[in-house]
Amino acid sequence: MKAILLTFYGTGVRVSELRFFTVEAVRSGAVTVDNKGKVRTVFLDPGTKTLLLDYCEKRGLESGVIFRNRLGTALSRSYIWRSVKKLAKRAGVLLSKVFPHNLRHLFAVERYKADRDLECLRLDMGHSLIATTQRYLKETAQAHYQKVLQRAAAMAG
């Protein structure tokens, strides 16, 4: 699960998109995702690429889907969801707050904080509309607004 969670965090992919992560794609540093009628390339940062290559090496994976079950087929969305919930329960996190998709939101916020490029973030996340990407950043906008109010209060006071 650690590798899966770090992959979500490092790439912002949807749970259903993990099936496109193959040994071959990771070696190349770019994963082609064909989902929801859209095709996009997910570029792997060096840390995520190294993590996934180490994962493959430890499991003796030389080709094909990385995150697979005992039969060699890609892990299902429901299996990943249940596993994330089980991990959260062991960690004492409220289950009502835990969803794999939350890591996609975290990716969006962290990536936006790092480079402040909304258009690149839109492309990275595979959104057609910038408005969709902006919804992922709602909390960031609210935090910015709070800072503006605090600065204004400090100047006035």
PDB file of N, CA, C and O in Angstrom, residues 94-156:
ATOM      1  N   LEU A  94     -10.234   8.978  11.186  1.00  0.00           N
ATOM      2  CA  LEU A  94     -11.672   8.850  10.968  1.00  0.00           C
ATOM      3  C   LEU A  94     -11.945   8.329   9.566  1.00  0.00           C
ATOM      4  O   LEU A  94     -11.526   8.937   8.582  1.00  0.00           O
ATOM      5  N   LEU A  95     -12.648   7.210   9.463  1.00  0.00           N
ATOM      6  CA  LEU A  95     -12.903   6.603   8.163  1.00  0.00           C
ATOM      7  C   LEU A  95     -13.757   7.493   7.266  1.00  0.00           C
ATOM      8  O   LEU A  95     -13.660   7.422   6.047  1.00  0.00           O
ATOM      9  N   SER A  96     -14.565   8.342   7.858  1.00  0.00           N
ATOM     10  CA  SER A  96     -15.400   9.249   7.067  1.00  0.00           C
ATOM     11  C   SER A  96     -14.560  10.297   6.333  1.00  0.00           C
ATOM     12  O   SER A  96     -15.049  10.959   5.427  1.00  0.00           O
ATOM     13  N   LYS A  97     -13.297  10.425   6.717  1.00  0.00           N
ATOM     14  CA  LYS A  97     -12.408  11.416   6.106  1.00  0.00           C
ATOM     15  C   LYS A  97     -11.445  10.806   5.095  1.00  0.00           C
ATOM     16  O   LYS A  97     -10.649  11.517   4.495  1.00  0.00           O
ATOM     17  N   VAL A  98     -11.499   9.481   4.933  1.00  0.00           N
ATOM     18  CA  VAL A  98     -10.478   8.796   4.150  1.00  0.00           C
ATOM     19  C   VAL A  98     -11.041   8.253   2.841  1.00  0.00           C
ATOM     20  O   VAL A  98     -11.948   7.423   2.839  1.00  0.00           O
ATOM     21  N   PHE A  99     -10.479   8.741   1.760  1.00  0.00           N
ATOM     22  CA  PHE A  99     -10.803   8.256   0.425  1.00  0.00           C
ATOM     23  C   PHE A  99      -9.534   8.335  -0.413  1.00  0.00           C
ATOM     24  O   PHE A  99      -8.794   9.323  -0.308  1.00  0.00           O
ATOM     25  N   PRO A 100      -9.266   7.355  -1.249  1.00  0.00           N
ATOM     26  CA  PRO A 100      -8.070   7.428  -2.094  1.00  0.00           C
ATOM     27  C   PRO A 100      -8.027   8.718  -2.930  1.00  0.00           C
ATOM     28  O   PRO A 100      -6.968   9.273  -3.168  1.00  0.00           O
ATOM     29  N   HIS A 101      -9.212   9.203  -3.331  1.00  0.00           N
ATOM     30  CA  HIS A 101      -9.259  10.411  -4.160  1.00  0.00           C
ATOM     31  C   HIS A 101      -8.726  11.642  -3.413  1.00  0.00           C
ATOM     32  O   HIS A 101      -8.306  12.611  -4.041  1.00  0.00           O
ATOM     33  N   ASN A 102      -8.743  11.596  -2.083  1.00  0.00           N
ATOM     34  CA  ASN A 102      -8.199  12.717  -1.307  1.00  0.00           C
ATOM     35  C   ASN A 102      -6.728  12.955  -1.648  1.00  0.00           C
ATOM     36  O   ASN A 102      -6.249  14.089  -1.593  1.00  0.00           O
ATOM     37  N   LEU A 103      -6.011  11.888  -1.987  1.00  0.00           N
ATOM     38  CA  LEU A 103      -4.602  12.055  -2.346  1.00  0.00           C
ATOM     39  C   LEU A 103      -4.456  12.784  -3.677  1.00  0.00           C
ATOM     40  O   LEU A 103      -3.463  13.454  -3.912  1.00  0.00           O
ATOM     41  N   ARG A 104      -5.440  12.667  -4.532  1.00  0.00           N
ATOM     42  CA  ARG A 104      -5.437  13.445  -5.785  1.00  0.00           C
ATOM     43  C   ARG A 104      -5.583  14.930  -5.466  1.00  0.00           C
ATOM     44  O   ARG A 104      -4.907  15.766  -6.055  1.00  0.00           O
ATOM     45  N   HIS A 105      -6.437  15.228  -4.509  1.00  0.00           N
ATOM     46  CA  HIS A 105      -6.585  16.630  -4.070  1.00  0.00           C
ATOM     47  C   HIS A 105      -5.280  17.131  -3.451  1.00  0.00           C
ATOM     48  O   HIS A 105      -4.849  18.253  -3.721  1.00  0.00           O
ATOM     49  N   LEU A 106      -4.666  16.310  -2.622  1.00  0.00           N
ATOM     50  CA  LEU A 106      -3.397  16.690  -2.005  1.00  0.00           C
ATOM     51  C   LEU A 106      -2.330  16.952  -3.069  1.00  0.00           C
ATOM     52  O   LEU A 106      -1.594  17.937  -2.989  1.00  0.00           O
ATOM     53  N   PHE A 107      -2.253  16.097  -4.075  1.00  0.00           N
ATOM     54  CA  PHE A 107      -1.325  16.300  -5.185  1.00  0.00           C
ATOM     55  C   PHE A 107      -1.561  17.667  -5.822  1.00  0.00           C
ATOM     56  O   PHE A 107      -0.624  18.428  -6.047  1.00  0.00           O
ATOM     57  N   ALA A 108      -2.827  17.973  -6.110  1.00  0.00           N
ATOM     58  CA  ALA A 108      -3.156  19.236  -6.772  1.00  0.00           C
ATOM     59  C   ALA A 108      -2.710  20.437  -5.945  1.00  0.00           C
ATOM     60  O   ALA A 108      -2.085  21.370  -6.461  1.00  0.00           O
ATOM     61  N   VAL A 109      -3.017  20.411  -4.665  1.00  0.00           N
ATOM     62  CA  VAL A 109      -2.654  21.530  -3.785  1.00  0.00           C
ATOM     63  C   VAL A 109      -1.136  21.684  -3.695  1.00  0.00           C
ATOM     64  O   VAL A 109      -0.595  22.786  -3.842  1.00  0.00           O
ATOM     65  N   GLU A 110      -0.445  20.567  -3.489  1.00  0.00           N
ATOM     66  CA  GLU A 110       1.015  20.633  -3.349  1.00  0.00           C
ATOM     67  C   GLU A 110       1.684  21.061  -4.651  1.00  0.00           C
ATOM     68  O   GLU A 110       2.617  21.857  -4.645  1.00  0.00           O
ATOM     69  N   ARG A 111       1.210  20.549  -5.778  1.00  0.00           N
ATOM     70  CA  ARG A 111       1.796  20.932  -7.070  1.00  0.00           C
ATOM     71  C   ARG A 111       1.551  22.404  -7.343  1.00  0.00           C
ATOM     72  O   ARG A 111       2.426  23.115  -7.806  1.00  0.00           O
ATOM     73  N   TYR A 112       0.350  22.876  -7.029  1.00  0.00           N
ATOM     74  CA  TYR A 112       0.043  24.286  -7.255  1.00  0.00           C
ATOM     75  C   TYR A 112       0.888  25.183  -6.360  1.00  0.00           C
ATOM     76  O   TYR A 112       1.396  26.205  -6.802  1.00  0.00           O
ATOM     77  N   LYS A 113       1.067  24.795  -5.111  1.00  0.00           N
ATOM     78  CA  LYS A 113       1.910  25.581  -4.203  1.00  0.00           C
ATOM     79  C   LYS A 113       3.338  25.663  -4.723  1.00  0.00           C
ATOM     80  O   LYS A 113       4.005  26.685  -4.562  1.00  0.00           O
ATOM     81  N   ALA A 114       3.804  24.591  -5.348  1.00  0.00           N
ATOM     82  CA  ALA A 114       5.188  24.532  -5.817  1.00  0.00           C
ATOM     83  C   ALA A 114       5.439  25.423  -7.027  1.00  0.00           C
ATOM     84  O   ALA A 114       6.482  26.077  -7.101  1.00  0.00           O
ATOM     85  N   ASP A 115       4.503  25.472  -7.979  1.00  0.00           N
ATOM     86  CA  ASP A 115       4.815  26.241  -9.191  1.00  0.00           C
ATOM     87  C   ASP A 115       3.766  27.265  -9.616  1.00  0.00           C
ATOM     88  O   ASP A 115       3.988  28.017 -10.538  1.00  0.00           O
ATOM     89  N   ARG A 116       2.616  27.288  -8.944  1.00  0.00           N
ATOM     90  CA  ARG A 116       1.563  28.279  -9.201  1.00  0.00           C
ATOM     91  C   ARG A 116       1.155  28.343 -10.680  1.00  0.00           C
ATOM     92  O   ARG A 116       0.780  29.393 -11.181  1.00  0.00           O
ATOM     93  N   ASP A 117       1.226  27.225 -11.385  1.00  0.00           N
ATOM     94  CA  ASP A 117       0.867  27.178 -12.800  1.00  0.00           C
ATOM     95  C   ASP A 117      -0.398  26.339 -12.958  1.00  0.00           C
ATOM     96  O   ASP A 117      -0.343  25.110 -13.000  1.00  0.00           O
ATOM     97  N   LEU A 118      -1.520  27.014 -13.037  1.00  0.00           N
ATOM     98  CA  LEU A 118      -2.813  26.345 -13.095  1.00  0.00           C
ATOM     99  C   LEU A 118      -2.996  25.556 -14.390  1.00  0.00           C
ATOM    100  O   LEU A 118      -3.563  24.467 -14.393  1.00  0.00           O
ATOM    101  N   GLU A 119      -2.497  26.075 -15.487  1.00  0.00           N
ATOM    102  CA  GLU A 119      -2.635  25.380 -16.772  1.00  0.00           C
ATOM    103  C   GLU A 119      -1.843  24.068 -16.784  1.00  0.00           C
ATOM    104  O   GLU A 119      -2.348  23.040 -17.239  1.00  0.00           O
ATOM    105  N   CYS A 120      -0.622  24.087 -16.279  1.00  0.00           N
ATOM    106  CA  CYS A 120       0.159  22.846 -16.198  1.00  0.00           C
ATOM    107  C   CYS A 120      -0.512  21.845 -15.265  1.00  0.00           C
ATOM    108  O   CYS A 120      -0.548  20.647 -15.557  1.00  0.00           O
ATOM    109  N   LEU A 121      -1.056  22.322 -14.171  1.00  0.00           N
ATOM    110  CA  LEU A 121      -1.761  21.443 -13.238  1.00  0.00           C
ATOM    111  C   LEU A 121      -2.982  20.826 -13.913  1.00  0.00           C
ATOM    112  O   LEU A 121      -3.254  19.635 -13.769  1.00  0.00           O
ATOM    113  N   ARG A 122      -3.703  21.620 -14.684  1.00  0.00           N
ATOM    114  CA  ARG A 122      -4.867  21.115 -15.416  1.00  0.00           C
ATOM    115  C   ARG A 122      -4.445  19.960 -16.325  1.00  0.00           C
ATOM    116  O   ARG A 122      -5.081  18.901 -16.348  1.00  0.00           O
ATOM    117  N   LEU A 123      -3.354  20.154 -17.050  1.00  0.00           N
ATOM    118  CA  LEU A 123      -2.860  19.111 -17.951  1.00  0.00           C
ATOM    119  C   LEU A 123      -2.401  17.881 -17.174  1.00  0.00           C
ATOM    120  O   LEU A 123      -2.703  16.744 -17.559  1.00  0.00           O
ATOM    121  N   ASP A 124      -1.678  18.099 -16.071  1.00  0.00           N
ATOM    122  CA  ASP A 124      -1.200  16.979 -15.255  1.00  0.00           C
ATOM    123  C   ASP A 124      -2.346  16.131 -14.733  1.00  0.00           C
ATOM    124  O   ASP A 124      -2.234  14.912 -14.620  1.00  0.00           O
ATOM    125  N   MET A 125      -3.453  16.778 -14.408  1.00  0.00           N
ATOM    126  CA  MET A 125      -4.577  16.066 -13.814  1.00  0.00           C
ATOM    127  C   MET A 125      -5.540  15.507 -14.862  1.00  0.00           C
ATOM    128  O   MET A 125      -6.432  14.743 -14.537  1.00  0.00           O
ATOM    129  N   GLY A 126      -5.355  15.908 -16.114  1.00  0.00           N
ATOM    130  CA  GLY A 126      -6.202  15.388 -17.176  1.00  0.00           C
ATOM    131  C   GLY A 126      -7.570  16.030 -17.239  1.00  0.00           C
ATOM    132  O   GLY A 126      -8.522  15.430 -17.734  1.00  0.00           O
ATOM    133  N   HIS A 127      -7.676  17.251 -16.777  1.00  0.00           N
ATOM    134  CA  HIS A 127      -8.956  17.960 -16.817  1.00  0.00           C
ATOM    135  C   HIS A 127      -9.126  18.691 -18.144  1.00  0.00           C
ATOM    136  O   HIS A 127      -8.165  19.258 -18.664  1.00  0.00           O
ATOM    137  N   SER A 128     -10.340  18.717 -18.656  1.00  0.00           N
ATOM    138  CA  SER A 128     -10.640  19.474 -19.875  1.00  0.00           C
ATOM    139  C   SER A 128     -10.798  20.958 -19.547  1.00  0.00           C
ATOM    140  O   SER A 128     -10.399  21.817 -20.325  1.00  0.00           O
ATOM    141  N   LEU A 129     -11.395  21.217 -18.397  1.00  0.00           N
ATOM    142  CA  LEU A 129     -11.708  22.595 -18.018  1.00  0.00           C
ATOM    143  C   LEU A 129     -10.871  23.051 -16.826  1.00  0.00           C
ATOM    144  O   LEU A 129     -10.698  22.304 -15.861  1.00  0.00           O
ATOM    145  N   ILE A 130     -10.403  24.264 -16.890  1.00  0.00           N
ATOM    146  CA  ILE A 130      -9.618  24.811 -15.788  1.00  0.00           C
ATOM    147  C   ILE A 130     -10.477  24.947 -14.535  1.00  0.00           C
ATOM    148  O   ILE A 130      -9.979  24.857 -13.411  1.00  0.00           O
ATOM    149  N   ALA A 131     -11.783  25.131 -14.721  1.00  0.00           N
ATOM    150  CA  ALA A 131     -12.696  25.255 -13.579  1.00  0.00           C
ATOM    151  C   ALA A 131     -12.694  23.972 -12.742  1.00  0.00           C
ATOM    152  O   ALA A 131     -12.811  24.023 -11.516  1.00  0.00           O
ATOM    153  N   THR A 132     -12.544  22.832 -13.396  1.00  0.00           N
ATOM    154  CA  THR A 132     -12.485  21.562 -12.667  1.00  0.00           C
ATOM    155  C   THR A 132     -11.242  21.541 -11.788  1.00  0.00           C
ATOM    156  O   THR A 132     -11.301  21.157 -10.618  1.00  0.00           O
ATOM    157  N   THR A 133     -10.131  21.971 -12.339  1.00  0.00           N
ATOM    158  CA  THR A 133      -8.874  22.001 -11.590  1.00  0.00           C
ATOM    159  C   THR A 133      -8.976  22.979 -10.425  1.00  0.00           C
ATOM    160  O   THR A 133      -8.511  22.683  -9.324  1.00  0.00           O
ATOM    161  N   GLN A 134      -9.627  24.103 -10.643  1.00  0.00           N
ATOM    162  CA  GLN A 134      -9.769  25.102  -9.587  1.00  0.00           C
ATOM    163  C   GLN A 134     -10.542  24.570  -8.391  1.00  0.00           C
ATOM    164  O   GLN A 134     -10.262  24.949  -7.258  1.00  0.00           O
ATOM    165  N   ARG A 135     -11.490  23.661  -8.619  1.00  0.00           N
ATOM    166  CA  ARG A 135     -12.236  23.078  -7.497  1.00  0.00           C
ATOM    167  C   ARG A 135     -11.308  22.316  -6.555  1.00  0.00           C
ATOM    168  O   ARG A 135     -11.533  22.277  -5.356  1.00  0.00           O
ATOM    169  N   TYR A 136     -10.260  21.724  -7.103  1.00  0.00           N
ATOM    170  CA  TYR A 136      -9.300  20.996  -6.277  1.00  0.00           C
ATOM    171  C   TYR A 136      -8.495  21.945  -5.400  1.00  0.00           C
ATOM    172  O   TYR A 136      -7.920  21.541  -4.413  1.00  0.00           O
ATOM    173  N   LEU A 137      -8.464  23.211  -5.783  1.00  0.00           N
ATOM    174  CA  LEU A 137      -7.649  24.195  -5.059  1.00  0.00           C
ATOM    175  C   LEU A 137      -8.466  25.099  -4.165  1.00  0.00           C
ATOM    176  O   LEU A 137      -7.958  26.078  -3.637  1.00  0.00           O
ATOM    177  N   LYS A 138      -9.715  24.769  -3.942  1.00  0.00           N
ATOM    178  CA  LYS A 138     -10.606  25.616  -3.149  1.00  0.00           C
ATOM    179  C   LYS A 138     -10.020  25.938  -1.784  1.00  0.00           C
ATOM    180  O   LYS A 138     -10.023  27.086  -1.360  1.00  0.00           O
ATOM    181  N   GLU A 139      -9.479  24.949  -1.099  1.00  0.00           N
ATOM    182  CA  GLU A 139      -8.913  25.194   0.228  1.00  0.00           C
ATOM    183  C   GLU A 139      -7.711  26.121   0.153  1.00  0.00           C
ATOM    184  O   GLU A 139      -7.500  26.951   1.022  1.00  0.00           O
ATOM    185  N   THR A 140      -6.911  25.993  -0.905  1.00  0.00           N
ATOM    186  CA  THR A 140      -5.756  26.873  -1.075  1.00  0.00           C
ATOM    187  C   THR A 140      -6.222  28.308  -1.236  1.00  0.00           C
ATOM    188  O   THR A 140      -5.646  29.222  -0.650  1.00  0.00           O
ATOM    189  N   ALA A 141      -7.289  28.530  -2.012  1.00  0.00           N
ATOM    190  CA  ALA A 141      -7.826  29.878  -2.204  1.00  0.00           C
ATOM    191  C   ALA A 141      -8.362  30.442  -0.890  1.00  0.00           C
ATOM    192  O   ALA A 141      -8.156  31.619  -0.577  1.00  0.00           O
ATOM    193  N   GLN A 142      -9.036  29.599  -0.110  1.00  0.00           N
ATOM    194  CA  GLN A 142      -9.557  30.049   1.181  1.00  0.00           C
ATOM    195  C   GLN A 142      -8.411  30.422   2.125  1.00  0.00           C
ATOM    196  O   GLN A 142      -8.485  31.419   2.839  1.00  0.00           O
ATOM    197  N   ALA A 143      -7.348  29.641   2.137  1.00  0.00           N
ATOM    198  CA  ALA A 143      -6.184  29.949   2.985  1.00  0.00           C
ATOM    199  C   ALA A 143      -5.551  31.266   2.552  1.00  0.00           C
ATOM    200  O   ALA A 143      -5.151  32.078   3.394  1.00  0.00           O
ATOM    201  N   HIS A 144      -5.483  31.485   1.237  1.00  0.00           N
ATOM    202  CA  HIS A 144      -4.928  32.741   0.724  1.00  0.00           C
ATOM    203  C   HIS A 144      -5.792  33.922   1.165  1.00  0.00           C
ATOM    204  O   HIS A 144      -5.277  34.952   1.614  1.00  0.00           O
ATOM    205  N   TYR A 145      -7.089  33.761   1.088  1.00  0.00           N
ATOM    206  CA  TYR A 145      -8.005  34.819   1.502  1.00  0.00           C
ATOM    207  C   TYR A 145      -7.810  35.145   2.984  1.00  0.00           C
ATOM    208  O   TYR A 145      -7.796  36.312   3.373  1.00  0.00           O
ATOM    209  N   GLN A 146      -7.643  34.136   3.820  1.00  0.00           N
ATOM    210  CA  GLN A 146      -7.410  34.348   5.249  1.00  0.00           C
ATOM    211  C   GLN A 146      -6.125  35.148   5.479  1.00  0.00           C
ATOM    212  O   GLN A 146      -6.079  36.040   6.328  1.00  0.00           O
ATOM    213  N   LYS A 147      -5.079  34.847   4.711  1.00  0.00           N
ATOM    214  CA  LYS A 147      -3.815  35.582   4.838  1.00  0.00           C
ATOM    215  C   LYS A 147      -3.991  37.043   4.442  1.00  0.00           C
ATOM    216  O   LYS A 147      -3.443  37.942   5.074  1.00  0.00           O
ATOM    217  N   VAL A 148      -4.763  37.278   3.374  1.00  0.00           N
ATOM    218  CA  VAL A 148      -5.029  38.652   2.947  1.00  0.00           C
ATOM    219  C   VAL A 148      -5.744  39.418   4.037  1.00  0.00           C
ATOM    220  O   VAL A 148      -5.394  40.562   4.364  1.00  0.00           O
ATOM    221  N   LEU A 149      -6.740  38.782   4.657  1.00  0.00           N
ATOM    222  CA  LEU A 149      -7.479  39.423   5.750  1.00  0.00           C
ATOM    223  C   LEU A 149      -6.576  39.702   6.946  1.00  0.00           C
ATOM    224  O   LEU A 149      -6.643  40.778   7.569  1.00  0.00           O
ATOM    225  N   GLN A 150      -5.698  38.762   7.272  1.00  0.00           N
ATOM    226  CA  GLN A 150      -4.764  38.945   8.396  1.00  0.00           C
ATOM    227  C   GLN A 150      -3.808  40.102   8.122  1.00  0.00           C
ATOM    228  O   GLN A 150      -3.537  40.906   9.017  1.00  0.00           O
ATOM    229  N   ARG A 151      -3.299  40.185   6.876  1.00  0.00           N
ATOM    230  CA  ARG A 151      -2.402  41.296   6.539  1.00  0.00           C
ATOM    231  C   ARG A 151      -3.117  42.630   6.617  1.00  0.00           C
ATOM    232  O   ARG A 151      -2.574  43.609   7.135  1.00  0.00           O
ATOM    233  N   ALA A 152      -4.353  42.674   6.126  1.00  0.00           N
ATOM    234  CA  ALA A 152      -5.126  43.916   6.161  1.00  0.00           C
ATOM    235  C   ALA A 152      -5.389  44.333   7.593  1.00  0.00           C
ATOM    236  O   ALA A 152      -5.270  45.523   7.945  1.00  0.00           O
ATOM    237  N   ALA A 153      -5.709  43.365   8.463  1.00  0.00           N
ATOM    238  CA  ALA A 153      -5.955  43.661   9.873  1.00  0.00           C
ATOM    239  C   ALA A 153      -4.686  44.177  10.537  1.00  0.00           C
ATOM    240  O   ALA A 153      -4.730  45.115  11.349  1.00  0.00           O
ATOM    241  N   ALA A 154      -3.548  43.588  10.201  1.00  0.00           N
ATOM    242  CA  ALA A 154      -2.271  44.010  10.797  1.00  0.00           C
ATOM    243  C   ALA A 154      -1.920  45.426  10.355  1.00  0.00           C
ATOM    244  O   ALA A 154      -1.409  46.224  11.162  1.00  0.00           O
ATOM    245  N   MET A 155      -2.190  45.750   9.118  1.00  0.00           N
ATOM    246  CA  MET A 155      -1.901  47.104   8.601  1.00  0.00           C
ATOM    247  C   MET A 155      -2.819  48.137   9.238  1.00  0.00           C
ATOM    248  O   MET A 155      -2.413  49.262   9.498  1.00  0.00           O
ATOM    249  N   ALA A 156      -4.064  47.769   9.480  1.00  0.00           N
ATOM    250  CA  ALA A 156      -5.041  48.678  10.046  1.00  0.00           C
ATOM    251  C   ALA A 156      -4.833  48.873  11.540  1.00  0.00           C
ATOM    252  O   ALA A 156      -5.199  49.895  12.114  1.00  0.00           O
TER     253      ALA A 156
END
